[in-house]
PDB file of C-alpha atoms in Angstrom:
ATOM      1  CA  MET A 167     -12.435  14.737 -24.582  1.00 62.00           C
ATOM      2  CA  ASN A 168      -9.385  13.945 -21.988  1.00 88.00           C
ATOM      3  CA  GLN A 169      -6.788  14.491 -25.333  1.00 92.00           C
ATOM      4  CA  THR A 170      -8.009  17.934 -25.900  1.00 95.00           C
ATOM      5  CA  LEU A 171      -8.031  18.496 -22.178  1.00 95.00           C
ATOM      6  CA  ILE A 172      -4.489  17.245 -22.290  1.00 96.00           C
ATOM      7  CA  ALA A 173      -3.778  19.786 -25.463  1.00 96.00           C
ATOM      8  CA  ASN A 174      -4.811  22.527 -23.368  1.00 96.00           C
ATOM      9  CA  LEU A 175      -3.024  21.651 -20.811  1.00 96.00           C
ATOM     10  CA  ARG A 176      -0.187  21.820 -22.156  1.00 97.00           C
ATOM     11  CA  ALA A 177      -0.648  24.495 -24.626  1.00 96.00           C
ATOM     12  CA  GLN A 178      -0.643  27.316 -21.232  1.00 97.00           C
ATOM     13  CA  CYS A 179       2.581  25.557 -20.115  1.00 97.00           C
ATOM     14  CA  GLY A 180       5.163  27.711 -19.919  1.00 96.00           C
ATOM     15  CA  GLY A 181       2.817  31.235 -20.032  1.00 95.00           C
ATOM     16  CA  PRO A 182       1.737  33.445 -17.298  1.00 95.00           C
ATOM     17  CA  ARG A 183      -1.043  30.478 -15.634  1.00 92.00           C
ATOM     18  CA  ASP A 184       2.439  28.448 -15.221  1.00 97.00           C
ATOM     19  CA  GLY A 185       3.291  26.500 -11.712  1.00 97.00           C
ATOM     20  CA  ALA A 186       2.184  23.627  -9.602  1.00 98.00           C
ATOM     21  CA  LEU A 187      -1.388  23.485 -10.156  1.00 98.00           C
ATOM     22  CA  LEU A 188      -1.279  24.079 -14.697  1.00 98.00           C
ATOM     23  CA  ARG A 189       1.587  21.058 -13.971  1.00 98.00           C
ATOM     24  CA  PHE A 190      -0.518  18.424 -11.829  1.00 98.00           C
ATOM     25  CA  SER A 191      -3.787  19.585 -13.691  1.00 98.00           C
ATOM     26  CA  LEU A 192      -2.039  18.487 -16.343  1.00 98.00           C
ATOM     27  CA  GLY A 193      -0.659  15.247 -14.880  1.00 98.00           C
ATOM     28  CA  ASN A 194      -3.793  13.753 -13.657  1.00 98.00           C
ATOM     29  CA  ALA A 195      -4.951  14.078 -16.608  1.00 97.00           C
ATOM     30  CA  LEU A 196      -1.995  12.018 -18.549  1.00 98.00           C
ATOM     31  CA  LEU A 197      -2.254   9.570 -16.336  1.00 97.00           C
ATOM     32  CA  SER A 198      -6.325   9.065 -16.616  1.00 96.00           C
ATOM     33  CA  ALA A 199      -5.663   8.712 -20.023  1.00 96.00           C
ATOM     34  CA  GLY A 200      -2.708   5.962 -19.813  1.00 96.00           C
ATOM     35  CA  ASP A 201       0.454   8.261 -20.185  1.00 97.00           C
ATOM     36  CA  ALA A 202       1.520   7.526 -16.562  1.00 97.00           C
ATOM     37  CA  ALA A 203       5.288   7.943 -17.565  1.00 97.00           C
ATOM     38  CA  ASP A 204       4.284  11.522 -19.161  1.00 98.00           C
ATOM     39  CA  ALA A 205       2.767  12.399 -15.990  1.00 98.00           C
ATOM     40  CA  VAL A 206       5.365  11.517 -13.792  1.00 98.00           C
ATOM     41  CA  SER A 207       7.931  14.117 -15.375  1.00 98.00           C
ATOM     42  CA  GLU A 208       4.747  16.910 -15.142  1.00 98.00           C
ATOM     43  CA  LEU A 209       3.866  15.994 -11.673  1.00 98.00           C
ATOM     44  CA  ARG A 210       7.603  16.189 -10.756  1.00 98.00           C
ATOM     45  CA  GLN A 211       7.825  19.796 -12.314  1.00 98.00           C
ATOM     46  CA  ALA A 212       5.355  20.575 -10.452  1.00 98.00           C
ATOM     47  CA  LEU A 213       6.784  20.237  -7.301  1.00 98.00           C
ATOM     48  CA  ARG A 214      10.072  22.607  -8.796  1.00 98.00           C
ATOM     49  CA  PHE A 215       6.516  25.045  -8.502  1.00 98.00           C
ATOM     50  CA  ASP A 216       5.744  24.191  -5.194  1.00 98.00           C
ATOM     51  CA  PRO A 217       8.094  21.453  -3.225  1.00 98.00           C
ATOM     52  CA  ASN A 218       4.940  21.799  -0.656  1.00 97.00           C
ATOM     53  CA  TYR A 219       2.187  20.451  -2.623  1.00 97.00           C
ATOM     54  CA  SER A 220       0.820  17.266  -0.870  1.00 96.00           C
ATOM     55  CA  ALA A 221      -1.508  15.991  -3.659  1.00 97.00           C
ATOM     56  CA  ALA A 222       1.151  16.657  -5.851  1.00 98.00           C
ATOM     57  CA  TRP A 223       3.151  13.509  -3.648  1.00 98.00           C
ATOM     58  CA  LYS A 224       0.559  11.804  -3.771  1.00 98.00           C
ATOM     59  CA  LEU A 225       0.184  11.742  -7.699  1.00 98.00           C
ATOM     60  CA  LEU A 226       3.784  11.308  -8.411  1.00 98.00           C
ATOM     61  CA  GLY A 227       4.027   7.826  -6.251  1.00 98.00           C
ATOM     62  CA  LYS A 228       0.829   6.648  -8.394  1.00 98.00           C
ATOM     63  CA  ALA A 229       2.235   7.538 -11.349  1.00 98.00           C
ATOM     64  CA  CYS A 230       5.238   5.494 -10.725  1.00 98.00           C
ATOM     65  CA  LEU A 231       3.483   2.351  -9.836  1.00 97.00           C
ATOM     66  CA  ALA A 232       1.624   2.888 -12.677  1.00 97.00           C
ATOM     67  CA  GLN A 233       5.537   2.523 -14.200  1.00 97.00           C
ATOM     68  CA  ASP A 234       6.475  -0.432 -12.733  1.00 96.00           C
ATOM     69  CA  ASP A 235       8.727   1.687 -10.499  1.00 97.00           C
ATOM     70  CA  LYS A 236       8.073   0.471  -6.391  1.00 96.00           C
ATOM     71  CA  ALA A 237      11.043   2.401  -5.463  1.00 96.00           C
ATOM     72  CA  GLY A 238      10.159   6.080  -7.350  1.00 97.00           C
ATOM     73  CA  ALA A 239       6.450   5.589  -5.208  1.00 97.00           C
ATOM     74  CA  THR A 240       8.198   4.560  -2.528  1.00 97.00           C
ATOM     75  CA  GLU A 241       9.902   7.332  -2.878  1.00 97.00           C
ATOM     76  CA  ALA A 242       7.594  10.000  -3.558  1.00 98.00           C
ATOM     77  CA  TRP A 243       5.274   8.846  -0.952  1.00 98.00           C
ATOM     78  CA  ARG A 244       7.464   9.320   2.216  1.00 97.00           C
ATOM     79  CA  GLN A 245       8.345  12.385   1.144  1.00 98.00           C
ATOM     80  CA  GLY A 246       4.692  13.485   0.520  1.00 98.00           C
ATOM     81  CA  ILE A 247       3.660  11.877   3.820  1.00 98.00           C
ATOM     82  CA  ALA A 248       6.558  14.182   5.730  1.00 98.00           C
ATOM     83  CA  VAL A 249       5.868  17.310   4.093  1.00 97.00           C
ATOM     84  CA  ALA A 250       1.899  16.077   4.549  1.00 97.00           C
ATOM     85  CA  GLN A 251       3.177  15.872   8.436  1.00 97.00           C
ATOM     86  CA  ALA A 252       5.226  19.439   7.885  1.00 96.00           C
ATOM     87  CA  ARG A 253       1.372  21.007   7.029  1.00 94.00           C
ATOM     88  CA  GLY A 254      -0.346  19.306   8.838  1.00 95.00           C
ATOM     89  CA  ASP A 255      -2.427  17.522   6.417  1.00 94.00           C
ATOM     90  CA  LYS A 256      -3.368  14.939   7.886  1.00 96.00           C
ATOM     91  CA  GLN A 257      -5.950  13.077   4.702  1.00 96.00           C
ATOM     92  CA  ALA A 258      -3.620  13.531   2.581  1.00 96.00           C
ATOM     93  CA  GLU A 259      -0.698  12.046   5.752  1.00 97.00           C
ATOM     94  CA  LYS A 260      -3.212   9.117   5.711  1.00 97.00           C
ATOM     95  CA  GLU A 261      -3.683   8.434   1.909  1.00 97.00           C
ATOM     96  CA  MET A 262      -0.480   8.159   1.306  1.00 97.00           C
ATOM     97  CA  THR A 263       0.815   5.586   4.305  1.00 97.00           C
ATOM     98  CA  VAL A 264      -1.686   3.611   3.575  1.00 97.00           C
ATOM     99  CA  PHE A 265      -0.689   3.548  -0.158  1.00 97.00           C
ATOM    100  CA  LEU A 266       3.193   2.908   1.279  1.00 96.00           C
ATOM    101  CA  ARG A 267       1.917  -0.091   3.300  1.00 96.00           C
ATOM    102  CA  ARG A 268       0.212  -1.638   0.457  1.00 95.00           C
ATOM    103  CA  LEU A 269       3.379  -1.213  -0.761  1.00 94.00           C
ATOM    104  CA  GLU A 270       5.422  -2.625   1.628  1.00 91.00           C
ATOM    105  CA  LYS A 271       3.465  -5.213   1.984  1.00 92.00           C
ATOM    106  CA  GLN A 272       3.499  -6.291  -1.587  1.00 87.00           C
ATOM    107  CA  GLU A 273       7.702  -7.071  -1.850  1.00 70.00           C
TER     108      GLU A 273
END
């Protein structure tokens, strides 16, 4: 199921529907399938399309953490918090703040 979804999403990349939402969806599917490295790549691509996509910053942090890239997760969440604050996205801001605090406590 998930591999079919990933294949379908990848088939749309580079086409007229390519954009932040498509790359976010692909990154989410890849992360769910356990492919954190490719998820990070796709989420970074989503953020190239739309650097103000709070949810992409949040998921990028999770994908980085899944690769044990604590510095990458920290940076993603810090940038995501700034974006969420600028957009008034209180829920995303709160979630990323919690994730960041937990990560900082582990260090």
